[in-house]
Coordinates of N, CA and C in Angstrom, one line a residue:
X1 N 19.8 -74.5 7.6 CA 20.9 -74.5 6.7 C 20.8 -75.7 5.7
X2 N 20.2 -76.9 6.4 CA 19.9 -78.2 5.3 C 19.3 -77.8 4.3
X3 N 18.3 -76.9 4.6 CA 17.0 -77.0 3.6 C 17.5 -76.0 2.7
X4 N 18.7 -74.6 3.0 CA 18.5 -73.9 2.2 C 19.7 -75.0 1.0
X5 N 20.3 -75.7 1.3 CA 21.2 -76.4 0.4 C 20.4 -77.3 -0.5
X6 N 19.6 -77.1 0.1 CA 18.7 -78.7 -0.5 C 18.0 -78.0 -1.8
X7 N 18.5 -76.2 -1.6 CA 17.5 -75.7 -3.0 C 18.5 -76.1 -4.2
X8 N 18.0 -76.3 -5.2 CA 18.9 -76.5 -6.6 C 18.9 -74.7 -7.4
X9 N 20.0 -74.9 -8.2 CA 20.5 -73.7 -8.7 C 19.0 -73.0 -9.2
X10 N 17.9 -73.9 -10.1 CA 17.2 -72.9 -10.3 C 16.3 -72.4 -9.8
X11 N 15.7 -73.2 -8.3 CA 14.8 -72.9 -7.0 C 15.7 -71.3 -6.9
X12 N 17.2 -71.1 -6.6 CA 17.9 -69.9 -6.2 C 17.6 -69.1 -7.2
X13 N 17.6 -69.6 -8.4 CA 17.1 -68.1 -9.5 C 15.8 -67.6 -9.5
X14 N 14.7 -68.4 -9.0 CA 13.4 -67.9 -8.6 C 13.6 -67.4 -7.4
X15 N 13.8 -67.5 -6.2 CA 14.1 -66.4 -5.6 C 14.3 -65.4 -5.4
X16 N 15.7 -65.7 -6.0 CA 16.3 -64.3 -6.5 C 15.7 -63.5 -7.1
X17 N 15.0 -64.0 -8.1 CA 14.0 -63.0 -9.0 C 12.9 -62.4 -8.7
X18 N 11.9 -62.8 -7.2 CA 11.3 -62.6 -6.6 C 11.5 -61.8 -5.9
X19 N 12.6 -61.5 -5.1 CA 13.3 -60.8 -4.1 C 13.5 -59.2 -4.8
X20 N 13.7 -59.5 -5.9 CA 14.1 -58.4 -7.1 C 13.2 -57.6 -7.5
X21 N 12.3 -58.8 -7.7 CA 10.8 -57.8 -8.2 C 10.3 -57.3 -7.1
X22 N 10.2 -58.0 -5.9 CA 9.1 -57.2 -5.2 C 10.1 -56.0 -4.4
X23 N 11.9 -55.7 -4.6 CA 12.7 -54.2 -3.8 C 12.1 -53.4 -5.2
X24 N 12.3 -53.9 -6.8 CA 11.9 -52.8 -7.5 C 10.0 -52.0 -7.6
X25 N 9.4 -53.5 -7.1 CA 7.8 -52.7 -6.8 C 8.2 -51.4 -5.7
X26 N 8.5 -52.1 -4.4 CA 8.7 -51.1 -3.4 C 9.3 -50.1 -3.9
X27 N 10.0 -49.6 -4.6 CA 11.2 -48.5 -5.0 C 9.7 -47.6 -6.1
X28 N 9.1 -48.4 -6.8 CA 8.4 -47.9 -7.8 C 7.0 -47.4 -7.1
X29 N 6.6 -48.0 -5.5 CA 5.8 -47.2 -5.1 C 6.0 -45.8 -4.5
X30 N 7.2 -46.4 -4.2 CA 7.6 -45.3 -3.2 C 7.9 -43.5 -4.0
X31 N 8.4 -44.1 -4.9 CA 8.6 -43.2 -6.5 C 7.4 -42.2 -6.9
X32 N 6.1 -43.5 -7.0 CA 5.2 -42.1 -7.0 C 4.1 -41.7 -6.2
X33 N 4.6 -42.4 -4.8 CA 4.4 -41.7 -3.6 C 4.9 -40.1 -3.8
X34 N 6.0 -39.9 -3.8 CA 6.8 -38.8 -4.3 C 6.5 -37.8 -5.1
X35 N 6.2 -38.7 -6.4 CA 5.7 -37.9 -7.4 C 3.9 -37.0 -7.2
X36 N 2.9 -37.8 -6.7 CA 2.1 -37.6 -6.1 C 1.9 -36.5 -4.8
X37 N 2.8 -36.4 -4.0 CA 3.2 -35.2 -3.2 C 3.9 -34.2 -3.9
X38 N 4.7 -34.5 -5.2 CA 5.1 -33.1 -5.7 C 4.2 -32.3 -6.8
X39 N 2.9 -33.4 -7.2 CA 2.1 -32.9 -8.0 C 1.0 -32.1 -6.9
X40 N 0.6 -32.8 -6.2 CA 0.0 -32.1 -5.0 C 0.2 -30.9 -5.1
X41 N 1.9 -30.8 -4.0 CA 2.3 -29.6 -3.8 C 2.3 -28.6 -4.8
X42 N 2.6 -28.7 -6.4 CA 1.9 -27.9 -7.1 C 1.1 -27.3 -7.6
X43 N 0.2 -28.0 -7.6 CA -1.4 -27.9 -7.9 C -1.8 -26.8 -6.1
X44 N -1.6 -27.1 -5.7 CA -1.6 -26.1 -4.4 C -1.2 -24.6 -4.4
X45 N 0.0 -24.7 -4.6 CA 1.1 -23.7 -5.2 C 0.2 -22.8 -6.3
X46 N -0.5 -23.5 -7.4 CA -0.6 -22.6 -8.2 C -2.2 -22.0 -8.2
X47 N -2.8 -23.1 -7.3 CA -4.1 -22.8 -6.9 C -4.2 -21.5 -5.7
X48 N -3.0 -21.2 -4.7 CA -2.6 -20.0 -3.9 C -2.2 -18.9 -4.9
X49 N -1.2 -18.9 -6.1 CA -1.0 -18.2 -6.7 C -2.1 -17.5 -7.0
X50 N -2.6 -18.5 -7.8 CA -4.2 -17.4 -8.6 C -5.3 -17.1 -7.8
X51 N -5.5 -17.6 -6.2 CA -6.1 -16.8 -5.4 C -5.3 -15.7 -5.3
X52 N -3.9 -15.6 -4.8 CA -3.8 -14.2 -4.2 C -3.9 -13.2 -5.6
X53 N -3.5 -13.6 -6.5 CA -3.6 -12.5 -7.8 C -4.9 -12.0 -7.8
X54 N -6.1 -12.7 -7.3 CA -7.1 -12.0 -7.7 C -7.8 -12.1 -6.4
X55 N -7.2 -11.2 -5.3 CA -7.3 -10.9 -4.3 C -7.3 -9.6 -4.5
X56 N -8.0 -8.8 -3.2 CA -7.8 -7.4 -2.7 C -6.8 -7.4 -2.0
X57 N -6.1 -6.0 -2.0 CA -5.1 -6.0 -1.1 C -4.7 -4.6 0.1
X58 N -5.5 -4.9 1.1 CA -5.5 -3.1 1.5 C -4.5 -2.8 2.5
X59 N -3.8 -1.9 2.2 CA -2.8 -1.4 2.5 C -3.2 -0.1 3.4
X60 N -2.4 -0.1 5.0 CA -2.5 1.2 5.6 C -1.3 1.8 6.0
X61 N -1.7 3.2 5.8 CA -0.4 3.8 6.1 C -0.2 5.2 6.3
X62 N 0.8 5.9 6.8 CA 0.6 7.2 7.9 C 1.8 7.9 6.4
X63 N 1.2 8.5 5.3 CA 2.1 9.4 4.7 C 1.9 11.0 5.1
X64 N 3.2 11.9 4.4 CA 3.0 13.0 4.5 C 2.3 13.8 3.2
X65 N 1.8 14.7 3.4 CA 1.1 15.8 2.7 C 1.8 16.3 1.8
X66 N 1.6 16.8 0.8 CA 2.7 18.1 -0.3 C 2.7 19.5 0.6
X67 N 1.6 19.6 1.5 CA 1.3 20.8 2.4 C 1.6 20.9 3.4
X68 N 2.2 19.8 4.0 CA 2.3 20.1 5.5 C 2.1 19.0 6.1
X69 N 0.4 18.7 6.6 CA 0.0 17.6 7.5 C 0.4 16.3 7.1
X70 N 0.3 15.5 8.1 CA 0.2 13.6 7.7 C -1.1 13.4 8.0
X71 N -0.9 12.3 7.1 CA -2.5 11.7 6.1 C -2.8 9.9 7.0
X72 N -3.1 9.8 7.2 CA -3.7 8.1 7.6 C -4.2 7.8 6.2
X73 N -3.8 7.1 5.1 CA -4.1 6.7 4.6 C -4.3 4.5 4.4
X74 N -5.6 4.6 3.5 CA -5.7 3.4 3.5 C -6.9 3.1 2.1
X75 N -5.9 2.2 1.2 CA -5.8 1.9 -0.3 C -5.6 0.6 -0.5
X76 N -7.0 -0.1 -1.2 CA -6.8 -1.1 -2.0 C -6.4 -1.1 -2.8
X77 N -4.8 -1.7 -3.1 CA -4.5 -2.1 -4.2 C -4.3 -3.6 -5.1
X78 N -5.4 -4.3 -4.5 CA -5.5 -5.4 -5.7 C -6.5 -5.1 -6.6
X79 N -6.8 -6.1 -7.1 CA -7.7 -5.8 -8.6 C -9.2 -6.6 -8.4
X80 N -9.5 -6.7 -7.0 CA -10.6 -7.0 -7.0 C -11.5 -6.1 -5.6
X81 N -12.7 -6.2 -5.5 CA -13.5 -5.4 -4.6 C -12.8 -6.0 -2.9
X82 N -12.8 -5.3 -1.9 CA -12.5 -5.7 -0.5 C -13.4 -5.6 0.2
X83 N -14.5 -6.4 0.9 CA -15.5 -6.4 1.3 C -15.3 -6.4 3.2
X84 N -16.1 -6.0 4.0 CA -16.0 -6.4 5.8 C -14.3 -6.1 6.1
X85 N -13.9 -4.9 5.6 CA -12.3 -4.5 5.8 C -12.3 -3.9 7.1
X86 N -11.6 -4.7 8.4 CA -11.5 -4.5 9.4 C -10.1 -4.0 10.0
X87 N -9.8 -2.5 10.5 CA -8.1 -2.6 11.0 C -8.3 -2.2 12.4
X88 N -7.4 -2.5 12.7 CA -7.0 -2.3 14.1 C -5.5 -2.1 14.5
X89 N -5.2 -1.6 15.1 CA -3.7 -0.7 15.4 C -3.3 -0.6 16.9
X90 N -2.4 -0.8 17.2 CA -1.8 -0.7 18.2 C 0.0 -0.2 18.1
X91 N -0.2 0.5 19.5 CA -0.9 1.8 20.1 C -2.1 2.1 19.8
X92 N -3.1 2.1 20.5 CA -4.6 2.9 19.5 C -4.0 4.3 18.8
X93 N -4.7 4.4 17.8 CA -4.0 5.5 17.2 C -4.5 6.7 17.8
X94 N -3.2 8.0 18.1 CA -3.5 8.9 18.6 C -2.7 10.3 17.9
X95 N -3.5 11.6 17.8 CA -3.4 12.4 17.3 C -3.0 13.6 18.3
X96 N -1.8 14.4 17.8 CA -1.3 15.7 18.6 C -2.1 17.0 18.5
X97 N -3.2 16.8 17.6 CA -3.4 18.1 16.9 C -4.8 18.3 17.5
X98 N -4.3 19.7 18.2 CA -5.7 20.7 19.0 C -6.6 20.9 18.8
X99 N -7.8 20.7 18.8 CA -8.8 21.2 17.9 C -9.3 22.6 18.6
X100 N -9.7 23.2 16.9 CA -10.5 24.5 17.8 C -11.8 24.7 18.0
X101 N -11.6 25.3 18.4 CA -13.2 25.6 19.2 C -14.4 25.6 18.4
X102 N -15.5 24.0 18.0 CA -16.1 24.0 17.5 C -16.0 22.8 16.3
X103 N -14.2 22.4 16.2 CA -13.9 21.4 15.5 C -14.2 20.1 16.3
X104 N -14.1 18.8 15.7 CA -14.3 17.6 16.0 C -12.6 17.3 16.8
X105 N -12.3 16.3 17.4 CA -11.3 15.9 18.1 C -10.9 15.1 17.2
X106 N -9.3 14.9 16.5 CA -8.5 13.9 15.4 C -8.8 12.8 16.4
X107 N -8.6 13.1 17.3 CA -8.0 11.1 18.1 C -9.5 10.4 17.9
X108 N -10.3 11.5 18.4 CA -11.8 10.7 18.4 C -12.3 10.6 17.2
X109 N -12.0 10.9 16.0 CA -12.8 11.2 14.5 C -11.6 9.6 14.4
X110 N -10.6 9.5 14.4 CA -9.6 8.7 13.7 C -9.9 7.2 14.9
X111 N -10.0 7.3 15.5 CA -10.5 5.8 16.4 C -12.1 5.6 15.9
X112 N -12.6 5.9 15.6 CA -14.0 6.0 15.4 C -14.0 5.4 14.0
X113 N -12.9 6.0 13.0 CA -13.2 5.2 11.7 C -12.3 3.8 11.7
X114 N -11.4 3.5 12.7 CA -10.6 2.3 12.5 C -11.8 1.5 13.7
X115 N -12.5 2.3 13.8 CA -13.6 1.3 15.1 C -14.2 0.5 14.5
X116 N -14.7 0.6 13.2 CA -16.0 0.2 12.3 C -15.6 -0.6 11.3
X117 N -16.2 -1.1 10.6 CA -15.9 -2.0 9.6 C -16.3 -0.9 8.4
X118 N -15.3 -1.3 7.3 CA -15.2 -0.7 5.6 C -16.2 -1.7 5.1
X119 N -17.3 -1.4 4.5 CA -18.1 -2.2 4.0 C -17.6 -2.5 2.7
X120 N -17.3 -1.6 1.9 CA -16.5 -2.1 0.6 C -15.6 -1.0 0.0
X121 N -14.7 -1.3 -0.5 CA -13.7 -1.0 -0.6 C -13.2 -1.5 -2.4
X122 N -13.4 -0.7 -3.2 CA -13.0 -1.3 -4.6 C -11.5 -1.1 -4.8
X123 N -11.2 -1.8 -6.2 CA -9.9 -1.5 -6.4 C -9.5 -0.1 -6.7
X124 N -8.1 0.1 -6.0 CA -7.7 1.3 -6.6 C -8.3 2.7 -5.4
X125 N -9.2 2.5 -4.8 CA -10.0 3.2 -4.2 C -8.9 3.2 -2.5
X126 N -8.4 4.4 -2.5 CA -8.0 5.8 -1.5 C -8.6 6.1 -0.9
X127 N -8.9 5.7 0.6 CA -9.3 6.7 1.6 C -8.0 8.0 2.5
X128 N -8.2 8.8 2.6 CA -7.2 9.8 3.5 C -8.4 10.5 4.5
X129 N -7.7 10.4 5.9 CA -7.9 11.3 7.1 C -6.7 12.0 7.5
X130 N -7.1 13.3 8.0 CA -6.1 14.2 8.3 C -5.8 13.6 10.3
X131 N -4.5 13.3 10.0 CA -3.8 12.2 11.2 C -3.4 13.1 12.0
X132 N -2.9 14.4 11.6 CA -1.4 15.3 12.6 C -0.8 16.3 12.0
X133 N -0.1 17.0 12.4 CA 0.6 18.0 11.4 C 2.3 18.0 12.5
X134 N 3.0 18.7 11.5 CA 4.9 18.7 11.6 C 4.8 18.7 13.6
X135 N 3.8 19.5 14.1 CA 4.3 19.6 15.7 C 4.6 18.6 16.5
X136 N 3.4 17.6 15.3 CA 3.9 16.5 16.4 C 4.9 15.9 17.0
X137 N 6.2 16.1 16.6 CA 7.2 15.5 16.4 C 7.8 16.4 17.6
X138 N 7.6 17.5 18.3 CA 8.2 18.6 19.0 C 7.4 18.0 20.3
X139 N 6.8 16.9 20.5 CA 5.7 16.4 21.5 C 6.3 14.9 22.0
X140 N 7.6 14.7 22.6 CA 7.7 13.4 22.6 C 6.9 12.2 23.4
X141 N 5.3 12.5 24.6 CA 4.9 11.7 24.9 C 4.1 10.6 24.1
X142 N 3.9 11.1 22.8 CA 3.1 10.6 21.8 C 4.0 9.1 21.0
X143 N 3.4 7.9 21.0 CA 4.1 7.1 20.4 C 4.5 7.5 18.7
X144 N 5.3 6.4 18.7 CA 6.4 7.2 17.1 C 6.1 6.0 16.1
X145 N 5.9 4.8 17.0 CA 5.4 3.7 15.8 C 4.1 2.9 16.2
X146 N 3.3 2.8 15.0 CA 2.2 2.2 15.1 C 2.6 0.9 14.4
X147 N 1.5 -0.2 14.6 CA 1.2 -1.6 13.9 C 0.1 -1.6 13.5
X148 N -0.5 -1.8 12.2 CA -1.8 -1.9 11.8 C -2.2 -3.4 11.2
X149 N -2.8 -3.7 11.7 CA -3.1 -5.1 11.2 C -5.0 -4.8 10.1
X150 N -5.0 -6.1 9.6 CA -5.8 -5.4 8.3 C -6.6 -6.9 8.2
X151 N -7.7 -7.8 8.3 CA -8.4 -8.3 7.5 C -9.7 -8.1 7.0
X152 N -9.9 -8.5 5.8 CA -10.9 -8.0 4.7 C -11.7 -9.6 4.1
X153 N -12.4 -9.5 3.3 CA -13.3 -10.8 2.8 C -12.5 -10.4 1.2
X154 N -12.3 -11.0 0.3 CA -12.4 -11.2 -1.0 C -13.0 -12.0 -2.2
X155 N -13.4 -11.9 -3.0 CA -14.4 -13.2 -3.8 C -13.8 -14.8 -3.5
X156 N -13.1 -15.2 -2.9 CA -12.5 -16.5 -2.7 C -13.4 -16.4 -1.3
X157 N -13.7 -15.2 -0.6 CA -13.2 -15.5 1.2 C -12.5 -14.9 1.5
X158 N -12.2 -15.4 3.1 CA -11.3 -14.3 4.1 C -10.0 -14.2 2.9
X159 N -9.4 -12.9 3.2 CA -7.7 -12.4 2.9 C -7.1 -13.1 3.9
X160 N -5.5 -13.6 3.4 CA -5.0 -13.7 5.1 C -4.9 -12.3 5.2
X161 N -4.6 -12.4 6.5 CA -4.3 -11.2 7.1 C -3.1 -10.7 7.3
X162 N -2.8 -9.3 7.3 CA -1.7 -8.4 6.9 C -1.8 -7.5 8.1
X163 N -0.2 -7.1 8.3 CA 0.3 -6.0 9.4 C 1.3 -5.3 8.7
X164 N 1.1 -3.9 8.9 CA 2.2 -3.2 9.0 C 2.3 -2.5 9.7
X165 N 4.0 -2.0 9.8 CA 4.2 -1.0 11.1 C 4.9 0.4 10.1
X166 N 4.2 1.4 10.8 CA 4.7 2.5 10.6 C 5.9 3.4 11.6
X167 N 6.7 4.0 11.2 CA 7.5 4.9 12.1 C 7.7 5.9 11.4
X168 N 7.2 6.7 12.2 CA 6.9 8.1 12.2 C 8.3 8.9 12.1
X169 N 9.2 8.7 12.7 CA 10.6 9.3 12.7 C 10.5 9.2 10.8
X170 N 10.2 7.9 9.9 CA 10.8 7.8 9.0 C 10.0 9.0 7.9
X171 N 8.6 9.1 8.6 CA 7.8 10.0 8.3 C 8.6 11.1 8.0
X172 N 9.0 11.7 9.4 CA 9.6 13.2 9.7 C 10.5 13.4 8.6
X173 N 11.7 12.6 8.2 CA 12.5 13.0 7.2 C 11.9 12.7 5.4
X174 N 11.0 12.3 5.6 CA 10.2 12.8 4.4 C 9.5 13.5 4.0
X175 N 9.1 14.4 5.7 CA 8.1 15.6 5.1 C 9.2 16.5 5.3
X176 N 10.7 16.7 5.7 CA 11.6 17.6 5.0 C 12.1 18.2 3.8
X177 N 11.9 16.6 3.4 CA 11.7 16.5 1.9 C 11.0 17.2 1.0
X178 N 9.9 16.8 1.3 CA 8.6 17.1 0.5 C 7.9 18.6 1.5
X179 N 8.6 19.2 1.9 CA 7.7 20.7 2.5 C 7.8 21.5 1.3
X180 N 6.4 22.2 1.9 CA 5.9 22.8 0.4 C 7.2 23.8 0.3
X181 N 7.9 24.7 1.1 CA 8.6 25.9 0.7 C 9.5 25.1 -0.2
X182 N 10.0 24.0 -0.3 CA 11.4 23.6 -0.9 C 11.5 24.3 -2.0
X183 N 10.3 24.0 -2.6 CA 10.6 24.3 -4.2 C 10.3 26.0 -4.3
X184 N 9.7 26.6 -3.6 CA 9.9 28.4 -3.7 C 11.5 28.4 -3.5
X185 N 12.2 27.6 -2.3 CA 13.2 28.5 -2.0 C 14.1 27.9 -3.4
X186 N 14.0 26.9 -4.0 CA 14.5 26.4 -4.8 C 14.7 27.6 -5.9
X187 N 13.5 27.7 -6.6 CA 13.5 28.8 -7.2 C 14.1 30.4 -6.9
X188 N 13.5 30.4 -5.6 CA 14.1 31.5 -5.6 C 15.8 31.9 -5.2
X189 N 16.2 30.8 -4.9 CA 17.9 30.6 -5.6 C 18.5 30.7 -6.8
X190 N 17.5 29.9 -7.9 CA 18.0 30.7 -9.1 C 17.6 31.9 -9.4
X191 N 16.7 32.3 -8.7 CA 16.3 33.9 -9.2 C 17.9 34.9 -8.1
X192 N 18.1 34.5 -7.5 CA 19.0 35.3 -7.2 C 19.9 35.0 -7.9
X193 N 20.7 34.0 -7.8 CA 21.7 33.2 -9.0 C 21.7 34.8 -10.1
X194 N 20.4 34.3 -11.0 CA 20.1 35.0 -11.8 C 20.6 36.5 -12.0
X195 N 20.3 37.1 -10.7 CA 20.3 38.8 -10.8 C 21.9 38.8 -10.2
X196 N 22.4 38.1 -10.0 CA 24.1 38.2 -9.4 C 24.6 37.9 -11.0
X197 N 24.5 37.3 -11.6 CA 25.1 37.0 -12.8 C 25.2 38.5 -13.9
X198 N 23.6 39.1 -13.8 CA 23.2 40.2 -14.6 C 24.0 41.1 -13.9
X199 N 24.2 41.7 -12.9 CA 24.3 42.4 -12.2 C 25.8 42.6 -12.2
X200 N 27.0 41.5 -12.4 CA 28.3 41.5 -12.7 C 28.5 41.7 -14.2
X201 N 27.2 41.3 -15.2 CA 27.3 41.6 -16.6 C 27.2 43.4 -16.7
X202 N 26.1 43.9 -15.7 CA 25.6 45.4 -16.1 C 27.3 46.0 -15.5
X203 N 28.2 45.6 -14.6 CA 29.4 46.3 -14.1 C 30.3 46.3 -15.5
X204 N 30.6 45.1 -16.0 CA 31.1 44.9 -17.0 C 30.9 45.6 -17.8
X205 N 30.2 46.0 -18.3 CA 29.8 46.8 -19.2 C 29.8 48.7 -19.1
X206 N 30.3 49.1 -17.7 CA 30.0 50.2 -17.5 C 31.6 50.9 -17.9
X207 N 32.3 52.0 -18.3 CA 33.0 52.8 -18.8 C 34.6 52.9 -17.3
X208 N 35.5 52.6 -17.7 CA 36.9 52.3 -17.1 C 36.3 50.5 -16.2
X209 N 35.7 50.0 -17.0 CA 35.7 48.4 -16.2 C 36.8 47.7 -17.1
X210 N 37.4 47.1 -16.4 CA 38.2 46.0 -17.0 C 37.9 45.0 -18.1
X211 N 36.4 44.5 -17.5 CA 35.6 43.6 -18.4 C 35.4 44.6 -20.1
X212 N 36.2 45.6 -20.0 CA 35.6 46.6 -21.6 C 36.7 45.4 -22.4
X213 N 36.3 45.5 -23.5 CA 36.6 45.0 -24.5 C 38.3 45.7 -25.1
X214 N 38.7 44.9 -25.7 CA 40.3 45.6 -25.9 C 40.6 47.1 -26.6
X215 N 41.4 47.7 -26.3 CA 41.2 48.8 -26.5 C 42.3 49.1 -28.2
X216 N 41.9 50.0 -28.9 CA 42.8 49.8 -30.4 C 43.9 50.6 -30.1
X217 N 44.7 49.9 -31.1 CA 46.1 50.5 -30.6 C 47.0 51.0 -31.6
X218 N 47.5 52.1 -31.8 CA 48.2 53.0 -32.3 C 49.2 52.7 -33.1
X219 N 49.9 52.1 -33.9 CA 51.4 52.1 -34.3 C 52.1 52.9 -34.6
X220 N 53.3 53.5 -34.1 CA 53.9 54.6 -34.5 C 54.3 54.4 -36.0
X221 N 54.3 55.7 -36.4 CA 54.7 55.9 -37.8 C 56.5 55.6 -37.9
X222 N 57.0 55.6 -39.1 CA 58.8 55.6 -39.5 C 58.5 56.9 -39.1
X223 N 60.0 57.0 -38.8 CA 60.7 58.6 -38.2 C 60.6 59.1 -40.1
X224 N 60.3 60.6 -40.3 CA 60.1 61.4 -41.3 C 58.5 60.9 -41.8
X225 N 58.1 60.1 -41.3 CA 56.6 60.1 -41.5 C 55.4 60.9 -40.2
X226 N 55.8 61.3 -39.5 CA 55.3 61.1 -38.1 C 54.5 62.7 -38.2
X227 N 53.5 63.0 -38.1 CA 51.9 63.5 -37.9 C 52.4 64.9 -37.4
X228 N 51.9 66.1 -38.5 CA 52.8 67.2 -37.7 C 51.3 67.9 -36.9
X229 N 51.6 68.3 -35.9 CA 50.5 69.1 -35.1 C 50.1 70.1 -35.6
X230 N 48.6 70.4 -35.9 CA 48.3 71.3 -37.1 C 48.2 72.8 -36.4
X231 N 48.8 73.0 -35.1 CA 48.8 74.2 -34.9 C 50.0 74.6 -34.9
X232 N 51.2 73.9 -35.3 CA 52.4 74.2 -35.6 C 52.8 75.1 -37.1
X233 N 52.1 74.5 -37.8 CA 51.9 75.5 -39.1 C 51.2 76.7 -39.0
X234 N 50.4 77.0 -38.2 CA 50.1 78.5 -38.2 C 50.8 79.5 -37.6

């Protein structure tokens, strides 16, 4: 305590000013410590962005037909080629549909092509296998949801990797939707529509219908004018 008394007022102002500079150095490192992790993290950010943009992106998926069956489909849609595109699915994927005598087996044609690697795969480019048709759904030992998981190479390198799950229930009320009769029967409701409308027009028009048009009407003459019956004069 002697010695700090022993400082004179301007020994205390160098101190103090010392003490000052070196909390605002620390504050000013620490600042673009900061700033340096947020430039980082940007430059990262945008360096992920314009990889994935110019990435492949293959998408699988179990849609319905305009005809009837479901389709296993599987579609790149980014804007670059998809190269060593590998999926795999669980449940292994399995098919309801019989084959006849002389046809290939769905389960075994459809494990066979998720067995193998897609050598390449461009943009835009659609593959479809015929997966099933409406029975399946009348078959409840067959699973209802699949998981497909998907990795591929892209000009950067690996894709991350992607899963999707399908459910087939959501399937079913889509191909209600979309069954081919809808639109016959559609039509063929206005075609009856149609002939029920004509058909109340052709009644209308037929001799004591009510729908006749107004009928003309007579006014009697003044009394001493009134129409003498011309077989009264003979």
């Amino acid at each position: 305590m002697d010695q700090l008394r022993a400082f004179t007022t301007d020994q205390w102002a160098v101190i103090v000013a010392a003490v000052a500079a070196l909390v605002a150095s620390v504050i000013a490192l620490w600042q673009a410590s900061i700033a340096r992790k947020a430039a980082h993290s940007q430059l990262a950010l945008q360096k992920r962005i314009h990889r994935e943009q110019n990435e492949p992106y293959v998408i699988v998926d179990i849609q319905p037909d305009p005809y009837g069956p479901m389709l296993l489909v599987v579609e790149n849609t980014g804007p670059t080629v998809a190269r060593d595109v590998r999926i795999s699915c669980d449940p292994p994927l399995e098919s309801g549909w019989a084959p006849e005598p002389g046809q290939p087996d769905l389960t075994q044609v459809l494990q066979e092509v998720l067995g193998q690697p897609i050598p390449m795969l461009p943009p835009r480019r659609r593959l479809t296998f015929l997966f099933d048709s409406e029975e399946r759904f009348q078959n409840s030992s067959l699973p209802r949801r699949y998981t497909f998981t998907v990795n591929a190479n892209g000009p950067a390198g690996q894709v991350e990797t992607a899963q999707y799950t399908v459910d087939l229930d959501a399937v079913k009320w889509s191909l209600i939707a979309e069954r081919p009769t809808k639109k016959v029967e559609d039509k063929l409701a206005k075609i009856e529509d149609a002939i029920t409308k004509t058909e109340k027009a052709i009644k209308g028009l037929a001799p004591g219908s009510e729908q006749q048009g107004p009928r003309r009407r007579t006014r009697p003459l003044p009394v001493g004018q009134q129409r003498q019956d011309p077989t009264s004069e003979a």
